[in-house]
Amino acid sequence: MLRPETPEQSAFRAEVRAWFEAELPPSLRDLTFRPARELIMPWYKRVSQRGWLAPEWKRADGGMEATPVQQIILIEEAARIGAPDLPTQGVHQIGPILRRFGTKEQQARHLPPILAGDILWCQGYSEPGSGSDLASLSTRGRVEGDEIVITGQKTWNTWAHNADWMYALVRSNEDAPKRQNITFVLIDLKTPGITRRPILTLADDYELCEVFFDEVRVPLENVVGEVDKGWDIVTALLTNERVQIGSPSNALRALQRVRRIVRLLGERLDASGRDKVAQAEIEVAALTAAFLQALEDLAAGVQCDASYLKILASETTQFVLDVEQGLCGPAAALKSPERVGEDVIDFSELFLQSRRLSIYGGTNEIQRGLLAARVLELPKGR
Amino acid sequence: MSDSASERGLLRDSARRLLDTGSQLGRTRAARASWPEVDRKIWGEVCLAGWPMLLASEVDGGWGADASDMVAVLDGVADLLAPEPFAASLVVAPLLLACGTSSARAVLDDMVEGRSIALTALGETFPMAGDPTHVVAEAQWADRIVCADRTGGAFRLLAVEREELDQAWPARRTVDDGSLRFFSIEGVAGQELGLGPDIQGAFEAAGNLLRLGAAASLVGVAQRAFDMTLDYLKVRRQFGVPIGSFQALQHRAASMHVGCMAARALVREAALAVGTSNEGRACAMAKAKASAMAVGLVKECVQMHGAIGFTNEYDLALYFRRAVSLASSYGGADMCRQQVFDDTVQAFIKEQAA
Ligand SMILES: Cc1cc2nc3c(=O)[nH]c(=O)nc-3n(C[C@H](O)[C@H](O)[C@H](O)COP(=O)(O)OP(=O)(O)OC[C@H]3O[C@@H](n4cnc5c(N)ncnc54)[C@H](O)[C@@H]3O)c2cc1C
């Protein structure tokens, strides 16, 4: 953030910084991988209790009604200290969906454990045959009495092997047209008939999982919205949450690492390296400005286009990590981070992981297509 | 000055009303035909309306507008490609007022009353004949040039009459039919407007504002070129369909949109940093980003038009050349990135040490 802070904002920054310094265990700082569930969840709970898990939320929902600048301050301070990425599928995805579309019972049952950090959720949309063309999905959900019986396979499910529940899309009606026979359902992953297999990624971590369903019986009360009407939920604009996809959090975290390497290199950094570092600084400043303005627009009731933010945030992060790779020279291929003096320097792990940013959440090609159609109003693509 | 977007909109609209004579870039093309002669009619109206005092404080009889107002106006009028040195003129009043001398006041009065246009030269070097040390843009409009004299260690701000330079340092034409006058002040008398570190600070601030203003103009130019291109993608048909239905072009158009929006966001954010310790870095960031974005974008615009985009007659050529010219003025992307690097690393090391 380039703008000056008000005294209140500076005080808030000081408070956040002091709190992070005091509360965040050193073992959780500057990690490149998501720590194991049992290691990360105590921290998740502490952040949640502090009201900073989803700071933009209303107080009644467990947030702090943070202003746009406060949100940026939190993001910047988390990046500065190297706070770990939290498993926030529950908070950012299913939570808002349940608040808008869930029944009172569903909300009362599922929302509190998400905030408390007792239950982890995963998303079950993609299938081997259905990625970008999600509406072609083929996992069946047959309604039988007061149950929906699920058979099929989901895949690329982030952290599903660590999750307790999955929110998923299933095809509930063979006869109706493609988008009018999809049901949105909540599945307890302990239900009999479910098999999970973690998937090792290119970045050598078990971030993903595939999940098989064999006649899995789920009570109909776990359907969100109506049977066959699930597609409306997926495509509903949850503006507040969608803006978060433009968070500069990953990019700032990457930039922090670039800065450390720059400092270590000192005079050894050549002119071309300096130019790239400056570019990285500028691109992250632009992303931060864009995100801040999207939040301000939102607060003023102006809708923001999430495709633009997603493309910008993901590609800025990837760019910064490209720069980091370049700076590392002969060490760029090293697998694990190393401690150098006071700093932890990592070489390739974030770079490898960052490939995913332009794939998940709708690939950047799909986002560009959406942007061309909806914002630029170009003729239907071919 | 203005707190709300709507007030800024009014400010922008009144600037547009002055500069837009409904000639559809006819004035731009006329200026091209008559270069280096300039038509001062509209400029007289700009002065009469008081625009040169936009950034001067209200105590000094100015409008008290801030950098955010300035970028909103410049982004909003850039598409007109007005030949007048509107953007460059805005930084002059605060600089002259900071001098607090009668000589500076006189230069300002001449400017405000439309008698003599003073523009600011920045210190830049390029190994041309004579080894110039300064350059002023929009030089065909500059009756007087306000510049720094650092000979002898101390900082002096000078006003140099164009006649003092004409012989040795003629103005050179730029691709967008403006001009640059490279010069050095060796052997030039000039008139002292002020001296000392405070004036130096005001001069550096003017340089930062020139950069920021150029960045805002670049965003406006890029936006217009992009809008023209989007229109063309919708109407031009090949293979029986609009070319805008080809995904290869759609995706590039989406990237152009993202780049333009991000640059505009950065320019607006940088404007908020003016007057703070972040000012130099923020303005350099904005200029670097806007320059690289705009030049990249207008190249894509030409490509997406095919041959028509390569003609002088089609207006895209004017936007292309304007973007190229603005991108290199007041510090191009590379030079700005050098500053960003120096400032950022310093800031980071300072923060770590603290
Ligand atoms: C790290 C990671 C985490 C994920 N987490 C989850 C999760 O938790 N839950 C979940 O359900 N899914 C998840 N996914 C899956 C993700 O949503 C899909 O990978 C994504 O939607 C793309 O689908 P796909 O992989 O089948 O690629 P495909 O759709 O087969 O695409 C292959 C390539 O073709 C391009 N392409 C496809 N259609 C078009 C088109 N119309 N125009 C132009 N190009 C096109 C794509 O952009 C891509 O480059 C995750 C993926 C990753 C990488």
mmCIF file of C-alpha atoms in Angstrom, chain A residues 1-4 17 80 256 259-260 262-263 269 273-275 277-279 281-283 285-286 289-290 292-293 297 305 307-308 311-312 343 365-366 368-369 371-372 375-382, chain B residues 226 230 233-234 241-242 244-247 250-251 253-255 257-258 261-266 268-270 272-273 276 278 281-282 284-285 288-289 334 337-338 340-342 344-345 348-349 351-352:
data_model
loop_
_atom_site.group_PDB
_atom_site.id
_atom_site.type_symbol
_atom_site.label_atom_id
_atom_site.label_comp_id
_atom_site.label_asym_id
_atom_site.label_seq_id
_atom_site.Cartn_x
_atom_site.Cartn_y
_atom_site.Cartn_z
ATOM 1 C CA MET A 1 0.000 0.000 0.000
ATOM 2 C CA LEU A 2 1.551 3.269 -1.087
ATOM 3 C CA ARG A 3 -0.873 5.667 0.553
ATOM 4 C CA PRO A 4 -0.104 7.097 3.965
ATOM 5 C CA ARG A 17 2.392 -6.869 14.093
ATOM 6 C CA ARG A 80 5.885 -9.848 6.517
ATOM 7 C CA GLN A 256 9.111 -10.804 0.765
ATOM 8 C CA ARG A 259 13.620 -8.959 -0.956
ATOM 9 C CA ARG A 260 15.527 -11.222 1.358
ATOM 10 C CA VAL A 262 18.231 -9.197 -2.780
ATOM 11 C CA ARG A 263 19.584 -8.243 0.588
ATOM 12 C CA LEU A 269 23.017 -8.318 -7.880
ATOM 13 C CA GLY A 273 18.505 -8.484 -11.661
ATOM 14 C CA ARG A 274 17.804 -5.096 -10.136
ATOM 15 C CA ASP A 275 15.490 -4.258 -12.984
ATOM 16 C CA VAL A 277 13.263 -6.903 -8.765
ATOM 17 C CA ALA A 278 11.929 -3.415 -9.383
ATOM 18 C CA GLN A 279 9.394 -4.864 -11.793
ATOM 19 C CA GLU A 281 7.892 -4.511 -6.639
ATOM 20 C CA ILE A 282 5.845 -2.516 -9.130
ATOM 21 C CA GLU A 283 3.599 -5.371 -10.150
ATOM 22 C CA ALA A 285 2.126 -2.594 -5.759
ATOM 23 C CA ALA A 286 -0.276 -2.521 -8.714
ATOM 24 C CA ALA A 289 -3.772 -1.082 -5.393
ATOM 25 C CA ALA A 290 -6.194 -2.977 -7.617
ATOM 26 C CA LEU A 292 -7.742 -2.228 -2.408
ATOM 27 C CA GLN A 293 -9.782 -0.364 -4.977
ATOM 28 C CA ASP A 297 -15.699 -0.153 -4.823
ATOM 29 C CA ASP A 305 -15.156 -8.159 -11.974
ATOM 30 C CA SER A 307 -11.986 -12.559 -13.478
ATOM 31 C CA TYR A 308 -9.788 -9.499 -13.770
ATOM 32 C CA ILE A 311 -5.858 -13.170 -13.563
ATOM 33 C CA LEU A 312 -3.969 -10.269 -12.039
ATOM 34 C CA ASP A 343 16.577 -15.418 7.108
ATOM 35 C CA GLU A 365 -7.996 -19.207 -20.042
ATOM 36 C CA ILE A 366 -11.544 -19.648 -18.789
ATOM 37 C CA ARG A 368 -10.086 -14.570 -20.015
ATOM 38 C CA GLY A 369 -13.004 -16.010 -21.914
ATOM 39 C CA LEU A 371 -13.871 -11.399 -19.180
ATOM 40 C CA ALA A 372 -14.008 -11.101 -22.957
ATOM 41 C CA VAL A 375 -16.809 -7.207 -19.518
ATOM 42 C CA LEU A 376 -15.522 -6.532 -23.010
ATOM 43 C CA GLU A 377 -18.747 -7.816 -24.583
ATOM 44 C CA LEU A 378 -16.938 -9.427 -27.455
ATOM 45 C CA PRO A 379 -18.913 -11.753 -29.718
ATOM 46 C CA LYS A 380 -19.327 -15.344 -28.651
ATOM 47 C CA GLY A 381 -15.977 -17.086 -28.776
ATOM 48 C CA ARG A 382 -14.928 -19.816 -31.164
ATOM 49 C CA PHE B 226 -8.140 -0.205 -26.371
ATOM 50 C CA LEU B 230 -12.690 -3.423 -28.977
ATOM 51 C CA LEU B 233 -13.056 -6.445 -32.985
ATOM 52 C CA LYS B 234 -16.833 -6.297 -32.977
ATOM 53 C CA VAL B 241 -17.593 -13.790 -38.436
ATOM 54 C CA PRO B 242 -16.467 -10.819 -36.360
ATOM 55 C CA GLY B 244 -13.551 -10.494 -31.986
ATOM 56 C CA SER B 245 -15.015 -13.977 -31.812
ATOM 57 C CA PHE B 246 -11.566 -15.513 -32.300
ATOM 58 C CA GLN B 247 -10.365 -16.738 -28.962
ATOM 59 C CA GLN B 250 -10.237 -12.410 -27.065
ATOM 60 C CA HIS B 251 -7.654 -13.644 -24.633
ATOM 61 C CA ALA B 253 -7.870 -8.380 -25.302
ATOM 62 C CA ALA B 254 -8.588 -9.667 -21.798
ATOM 63 C CA SER B 255 -4.902 -9.328 -20.926
ATOM 64 C CA HIS B 257 -7.866 -4.955 -20.059
ATOM 65 C CA VAL B 258 -6.176 -6.423 -16.996
ATOM 66 C CA MET B 261 -6.959 -1.578 -15.095
ATOM 67 C CA ALA B 262 -3.995 -2.480 -12.920
ATOM 68 C CA ALA B 263 -1.987 0.478 -14.179
ATOM 69 C CA ARG B 264 -4.885 2.813 -13.488
ATOM 70 C CA ALA B 265 -5.231 1.405 -9.975
ATOM 71 C CA LEU B 266 -1.524 1.968 -9.374
ATOM 72 C CA ARG B 268 -4.545 6.341 -8.381
ATOM 73 C CA GLU B 269 -2.807 4.745 -5.430
ATOM 74 C CA ALA B 270 0.433 6.584 -6.199
ATOM 75 C CA LEU B 272 -2.379 9.227 -2.588
ATOM 76 C CA ALA B 273 1.302 8.942 -1.726
ATOM 77 C CA THR B 276 4.552 11.617 1.839
ATOM 78 C CA ASN B 278 6.703 7.423 -0.437
ATOM 79 C CA ARG B 281 8.954 5.720 -5.276
ATOM 80 C CA ALA B 282 5.215 5.769 -5.878
ATOM 81 C CA ALA B 284 8.295 6.134 -10.332
ATOM 82 C CA MET B 285 6.261 2.945 -9.932
ATOM 83 C CA ALA B 288 7.174 2.594 -15.023
ATOM 84 C CA LYS B 289 3.997 0.541 -15.002
ATOM 85 C CA ASP B 334 13.820 1.545 -17.124
ATOM 86 C CA ARG B 337 12.590 1.044 -12.210
ATOM 87 C CA GLN B 338 16.116 1.961 -11.208
ATOM 88 C CA VAL B 340 12.161 1.977 -7.507
ATOM 89 C CA PHE B 341 14.897 -0.499 -6.847
ATOM 90 C CA ASP B 342 17.107 1.991 -5.024
ATOM 91 C CA THR B 344 12.757 -0.039 -2.121
ATOM 92 C CA VAL B 345 15.917 -1.757 -1.109
ATOM 93 C CA PHE B 348 13.623 -2.708 3.248
ATOM 94 C CA ILE B 349 17.084 -2.556 4.766
ATOM 95 C CA GLU B 351 12.983 -1.584 8.139
ATOM 96 C CA GLN B 352 15.002 -4.698 8.919
#
